[in-house]
PDB file of C-alpha atoms in Angstrom:
ATOM      1  CA  UNK A   1      -9.538  21.189 -17.340  1.00  0.00           C
ATOM      2  CA  UNK A   2      -8.342  17.828 -18.655  1.00  0.00           C
ATOM      3  CA  UNK A   3      -5.185  19.474 -19.957  1.00  0.00           C
ATOM      4  CA  UNK A   4      -4.539  21.116 -16.573  1.00  0.00           C
ATOM      5  CA  UNK A   5      -5.039  17.773 -14.836  1.00  0.00           C
ATOM      6  CA  UNK A   6      -2.740  15.898 -17.202  1.00  0.00           C
ATOM      7  CA  UNK A   7       0.063  18.459 -17.022  1.00  0.00           C
ATOM      8  CA  UNK A   8      -0.028  19.079 -13.258  1.00  0.00           C
ATOM      9  CA  UNK A   9      -1.083  15.735 -11.751  1.00  0.00           C
ATOM     10  CA  UNK A  10       2.435  14.330 -11.257  1.00  0.00           C
ATOM     11  CA  UNK A  11       3.686  17.474  -9.510  1.00  0.00           C
ATOM     12  CA  UNK A  12       0.628  17.653  -7.247  1.00  0.00           C
ATOM     13  CA  UNK A  13       0.934  13.939  -6.361  1.00  0.00           C
ATOM     14  CA  UNK A  14       4.651  14.361  -5.562  1.00  0.00           C
ATOM     15  CA  UNK A  15       3.916  17.341  -3.319  1.00  0.00           C
ATOM     16  CA  UNK A  16       1.373  15.350  -1.306  1.00  0.00           C
ATOM     17  CA  UNK A  17       3.670  12.307  -1.284  1.00  0.00           C
ATOM     18  CA  UNK A  18       6.510  14.250   0.290  1.00  0.00           C
ATOM     19  CA  UNK A  19       4.322  14.803   3.357  1.00  0.00           C
ATOM     20  CA  UNK A  20       2.123  11.694   3.473  1.00  0.00           C
ATOM     21  CA  UNK A  21       3.488   8.169   3.138  1.00  0.00           C
ATOM     22  CA  UNK A  22       0.137   6.377   2.796  1.00  0.00           C
ATOM     23  CA  UNK A  23      -0.808   6.182  -0.927  1.00  0.00           C
ATOM     24  CA  UNK A  24      -4.545   6.385  -0.181  1.00  0.00           C
ATOM     25  CA  UNK A  25      -4.031   9.577   1.824  1.00  0.00           C
ATOM     26  CA  UNK A  26      -2.000  11.111  -1.023  1.00  0.00           C
ATOM     27  CA  UNK A  27      -4.685  10.167  -3.521  1.00  0.00           C
ATOM     28  CA  UNK A  28      -7.352  11.756  -1.330  1.00  0.00           C
ATOM     29  CA  UNK A  29      -5.410  15.020  -1.107  1.00  0.00           C
ATOM     30  CA  UNK A  30      -4.838  15.074  -4.888  1.00  0.00           C
ATOM     31  CA  UNK A  31      -8.514  14.412  -5.522  1.00  0.00           C
ATOM     32  CA  UNK A  32      -9.467  17.161  -3.072  1.00  0.00           C
ATOM     33  CA  UNK A  33      -7.174  19.684  -4.792  1.00  0.00           C
ATOM     34  CA  UNK A  34      -8.585  19.020  -8.259  1.00  0.00           C
ATOM     35  CA  UNK A  35     -12.183  18.801  -7.043  1.00  0.00           C
ATOM     36  CA  UNK A  36     -11.802  22.148  -5.306  1.00  0.00           C
ATOM     37  CA  UNK A  37     -10.134  23.616  -8.388  1.00  0.00           C
ATOM     38  CA  UNK A  38     -13.174  22.693 -10.477  1.00  0.00           C
ATOM     39  CA  UNK A  39     -15.793  23.526  -7.874  1.00  0.00           C
ATOM     40  CA  UNK A  40     -14.437  26.628  -6.161  1.00  0.00           C
ATOM     41  CA  UNK A  41     -14.402  29.879  -8.048  1.00  0.00           C
ATOM     42  CA  UNK A  42     -12.822  31.515  -5.009  1.00  0.00           C
ATOM     43  CA  UNK A  43      -9.858  29.135  -5.210  1.00  0.00           C
ATOM     44  CA  UNK A  44      -9.401  29.731  -8.937  1.00  0.00           C
ATOM     45  CA  UNK A  45      -9.426  33.491  -8.344  1.00  0.00           C
ATOM     46  CA  UNK A  46      -6.433  33.168  -5.980  1.00  0.00           C
ATOM     47  CA  UNK A  47      -4.233  32.003  -8.871  1.00  0.00           C
ATOM     48  CA  UNK A  48      -2.069  34.984  -9.751  1.00  0.00           C
ATOM     49  CA  UNK A  49      -0.390  33.552 -12.823  1.00  0.00           C
ATOM     50  CA  UNK A  50       2.933  31.806 -13.202  1.00  0.00           C
ATOM     51  CA  UNK A  51       3.609  28.085 -12.883  1.00  0.00           C
ATOM     52  CA  UNK A  52       0.235  26.397 -12.438  1.00  0.00           C
ATOM     53  CA  UNK A  53       1.782  23.107 -11.312  1.00  0.00           C
ATOM     54  CA  UNK A  54       3.772  24.913  -8.596  1.00  0.00           C
ATOM     55  CA  UNK A  55       0.646  26.710  -7.380  1.00  0.00           C
ATOM     56  CA  UNK A  56      -1.406  23.498  -7.221  1.00  0.00           C
ATOM     57  CA  UNK A  57       1.520  21.666  -5.603  1.00  0.00           C
ATOM     58  CA  UNK A  58       1.657  24.331  -2.917  1.00  0.00           C
ATOM     59  CA  UNK A  59      -2.053  23.843  -2.221  1.00  0.00           C
ATOM     60  CA  UNK A  60      -1.553  20.066  -2.055  1.00  0.00           C
ATOM     61  CA  UNK A  61       1.438  20.442   0.285  1.00  0.00           C
ATOM     62  CA  UNK A  62      -0.541  22.656   2.680  1.00  0.00           C
ATOM     63  CA  UNK A  63      -3.510  20.294   2.666  1.00  0.00           C
ATOM     64  CA  UNK A  64      -1.248  17.305   3.248  1.00  0.00           C
ATOM     65  CA  UNK A  65       0.377  19.093   6.196  1.00  0.00           C
ATOM     66  CA  UNK A  66      -3.046  19.892   7.642  1.00  0.00           C
ATOM     67  CA  UNK A  67      -4.061  16.256   7.188  1.00  0.00           C
ATOM     68  CA  UNK A  68      -0.875  14.987   8.873  1.00  0.00           C
ATOM     69  CA  UNK A  69      -1.356  17.367  11.818  1.00  0.00           C
ATOM     70  CA  UNK A  70      -4.967  16.219  12.255  1.00  0.00           C
ATOM     71  CA  UNK A  71      -3.875  12.584  12.197  1.00  0.00           C
ATOM     72  CA  UNK A  72      -1.108  13.215  14.729  1.00  0.00           C
ATOM     73  CA  UNK A  73      -3.579  14.897  17.113  1.00  0.00           C
ATOM     74  CA  UNK A  74      -5.868  11.879  16.865  1.00  0.00           C
ATOM     75  CA  UNK A  75      -3.080   9.483  17.901  1.00  0.00           C
ATOM     76  CA  UNK A  76      -2.670   9.127  21.653  1.00  0.00           C
ATOM     77  CA  UNK A  77       1.046   8.448  21.978  1.00  0.00           C
ATOM     78  CA  UNK A  78       1.174   8.589  25.784  1.00  0.00           C
ATOM     79  CA  UNK A  79      -1.168   5.633  26.257  1.00  0.00           C
ATOM     80  CA  UNK A  80       1.064   3.399  24.130  1.00  0.00           C
ATOM     81  CA  UNK A  81       3.392   2.579  27.046  1.00  0.00           C
ATOM     82  CA  UNK A  82       6.934   1.258  26.592  1.00  0.00           C
ATOM     83  CA  UNK A  83       7.780   0.741  22.937  1.00  0.00           C
ATOM     84  CA  UNK A  84       8.844  -2.707  21.769  1.00  0.00           C
ATOM     85  CA  UNK A  85      11.692  -3.047  19.314  1.00  0.00           C
ATOM     86  CA  UNK A  86      10.862  -1.963  15.776  1.00  0.00           C
ATOM     87  CA  UNK A  87      11.509  -5.462  14.406  1.00  0.00           C
ATOM     88  CA  UNK A  88       9.148  -7.023  16.973  1.00  0.00           C
ATOM     89  CA  UNK A  89       6.446  -4.475  16.206  1.00  0.00           C
ATOM     90  CA  UNK A  90       6.758  -5.004  12.464  1.00  0.00           C
ATOM     91  CA  UNK A  91       6.661  -8.769  12.820  1.00  0.00           C
ATOM     92  CA  UNK A  92       3.606  -8.576  15.070  1.00  0.00           C
ATOM     93  CA  UNK A  93       1.861  -6.163  12.709  1.00  0.00           C
ATOM     94  CA  UNK A  94       2.527  -8.408   9.691  1.00  0.00           C
ATOM     95  CA  UNK A  95       1.065 -11.353  11.594  1.00  0.00           C
ATOM     96  CA  UNK A  96      -2.048  -9.367  12.528  1.00  0.00           C
ATOM     97  CA  UNK A  97      -2.382  -8.025   8.982  1.00  0.00           C
ATOM     98  CA  UNK A  98      -2.283 -11.575   7.613  1.00  0.00           C
ATOM     99  CA  UNK A  99      -4.932 -12.667  10.129  1.00  0.00           C
ATOM    100  CA  UNK A 100      -7.043  -9.643   9.192  1.00  0.00           C
ATOM    101  CA  UNK A 101      -6.712 -10.269   5.436  1.00  0.00           C
ATOM    102  CA  UNK A 102      -8.135 -13.752   5.915  1.00  0.00           C
ATOM    103  CA  UNK A 103     -11.326 -12.222   7.330  1.00  0.00           C
ATOM    104  CA  UNK A 104     -11.948 -10.240   4.130  1.00  0.00           C
ATOM    105  CA  UNK A 105     -13.850 -11.497   1.143  1.00  0.00           C
ATOM    106  CA  UNK A 106     -11.511 -12.239  -1.803  1.00  0.00           C
ATOM    107  CA  UNK A 107     -12.302  -9.047  -3.742  1.00  0.00           C
ATOM    108  CA  UNK A 108     -11.452  -6.796  -0.792  1.00  0.00           C
ATOM    109  CA  UNK A 109      -8.406  -8.896   0.032  1.00  0.00           C
ATOM    110  CA  UNK A 110      -7.231  -8.201  -3.536  1.00  0.00           C
ATOM    111  CA  UNK A 111      -7.698  -4.431  -2.970  1.00  0.00           C
ATOM    112  CA  UNK A 112      -5.563  -4.691   0.168  1.00  0.00           C
ATOM    113  CA  UNK A 113      -2.882  -6.582  -1.745  1.00  0.00           C
ATOM    114  CA  UNK A 114      -2.788  -4.278  -4.785  1.00  0.00           C
ATOM    115  CA  UNK A 115      -2.795  -1.029  -2.825  1.00  0.00           C
ATOM    116  CA  UNK A 116      -0.702  -1.791   0.237  1.00  0.00           C
ATOM    117  CA  UNK A 117       1.514  -4.703  -0.761  1.00  0.00           C
ATOM    118  CA  UNK A 118       2.077  -3.981  -4.459  1.00  0.00           C
ATOM    119  CA  UNK A 119       1.873  -0.189  -3.935  1.00  0.00           C
ATOM    120  CA  UNK A 120      -0.412   0.581  -6.893  1.00  0.00           C
ATOM    121  CA  UNK A 121      -2.221   3.910  -7.060  1.00  0.00           C
ATOM    122  CA  UNK A 122      -6.000   3.951  -6.733  1.00  0.00           C
ATOM    123  CA  UNK A 123      -6.332   4.479 -10.478  1.00  0.00           C
ATOM    124  CA  UNK A 124      -4.023   1.555 -11.287  1.00  0.00           C
ATOM    125  CA  UNK A 125      -5.681  -0.808  -8.813  1.00  0.00           C
ATOM    126  CA  UNK A 126      -9.191   0.173  -9.942  1.00  0.00           C
ATOM    127  CA  UNK A 127      -8.244  -0.432 -13.578  1.00  0.00           C
ATOM    128  CA  UNK A 128      -6.754  -3.825 -12.735  1.00  0.00           C
ATOM    129  CA  UNK A 129      -9.896  -4.785 -10.790  1.00  0.00           C
ATOM    130  CA  UNK A 130     -12.238  -3.364 -13.433  1.00  0.00           C
ATOM    131  CA  UNK A 131     -14.048  -1.010 -11.066  1.00  0.00           C
ATOM    132  CA  UNK A 132     -14.478   2.754 -10.705  1.00  0.00           C
ATOM    133  CA  UNK A 133     -11.819   4.487  -8.608  1.00  0.00           C
ATOM    134  CA  UNK A 134     -14.533   5.881  -6.339  1.00  0.00           C
ATOM    135  CA  UNK A 135     -15.718   2.349  -5.507  1.00  0.00           C
ATOM    136  CA  UNK A 136     -12.173   1.303  -4.730  1.00  0.00           C
ATOM    137  CA  UNK A 137     -11.794   4.348  -2.467  1.00  0.00           C
ATOM    138  CA  UNK A 138     -14.983   3.395  -0.587  1.00  0.00           C
ATOM    139  CA  UNK A 139     -13.715  -0.168  -0.173  1.00  0.00           C
ATOM    140  CA  UNK A 140     -10.401   1.154   1.159  1.00  0.00           C
ATOM    141  CA  UNK A 141     -12.214   3.199   3.778  1.00  0.00           C
ATOM    142  CA  UNK A 142     -14.215   0.129   4.811  1.00  0.00           C
ATOM    143  CA  UNK A 143     -11.054  -1.979   4.959  1.00  0.00           C
ATOM    144  CA  UNK A 144      -9.273   0.654   7.072  1.00  0.00           C
ATOM    145  CA  UNK A 145     -12.189   0.846   9.527  1.00  0.00           C
ATOM    146  CA  UNK A 146     -12.283  -2.924   9.824  1.00  0.00           C
ATOM    147  CA  UNK A 147      -8.489  -3.145  10.206  1.00  0.00           C
ATOM    148  CA  UNK A 148      -8.538  -0.536  12.947  1.00  0.00           C
ATOM    149  CA  UNK A 149     -11.286  -2.442  14.765  1.00  0.00           C
ATOM    150  CA  UNK A 150      -9.341  -5.687  14.301  1.00  0.00           C
ATOM    151  CA  UNK A 151      -6.125  -4.205  15.677  1.00  0.00           C
ATOM    152  CA  UNK A 152      -7.946  -2.654  18.621  1.00  0.00           C
ATOM    153  CA  UNK A 153      -9.831  -5.885  19.295  1.00  0.00           C
ATOM    154  CA  UNK A 154     -13.215  -4.290  18.628  1.00  0.00           C
ATOM    155  CA  UNK A 155     -14.272  -6.363  15.673  1.00  0.00           C
ATOM    156  CA  UNK A 156     -17.980  -6.113  15.015  1.00  0.00           C
ATOM    157  CA  UNK A 157     -19.973  -9.279  15.359  1.00  0.00           C
ATOM    158  CA  UNK A 158     -22.219  -8.085  12.514  1.00  0.00           C
ATOM    159  CA  UNK A 159     -20.857  -6.717   9.238  1.00  0.00           C
ATOM    160  CA  UNK A 160     -21.460  -3.064   8.471  1.00  0.00           C
ATOM    161  CA  UNK A 161     -24.533  -2.779   6.213  1.00  0.00           C
ATOM    162  CA  UNK A 162     -22.548  -0.603   3.796  1.00  0.00           C
ATOM    163  CA  UNK A 163     -20.015  -3.391   3.349  1.00  0.00           C
ATOM    164  CA  UNK A 164     -22.504  -6.042   2.275  1.00  0.00           C
ATOM    165  CA  UNK A 165     -22.089  -6.437  -1.487  1.00  0.00           C
TER     166      UNK A 165
END
């Protein structure tokens, strides 16, 4: 299995990356593909031979498309009103992101910086921080929930119990 992972990972990651721009979303799709490959006999039985990387990439592409469609359905575009210029929106978002980052404890602020400013993969960021990738993934989910609440103006007065270190 390690050999399969090592030889096909790059192709699977590229396939997901062609659909999804968010590195954390790509990493989640890649993890899902390989987890299902190990855990699902039914999935393994659908492999009919040929290029294994192409087959796994196809699975990743379909899952990424499904993910993108789900995300698009969850976004209410009609309630957004008149769009501001792209430069104004980006400037405003950067300002809010900076304000948000200051509310995070230093370790989670570093995760935000490594993943979304420096563009490291989960594996690279986890290695640099000296933590398991799964912990980093959990922290990312917490950060995303908090960022969403911050941007929507629904910041919790109390921290989420799961986020207390």
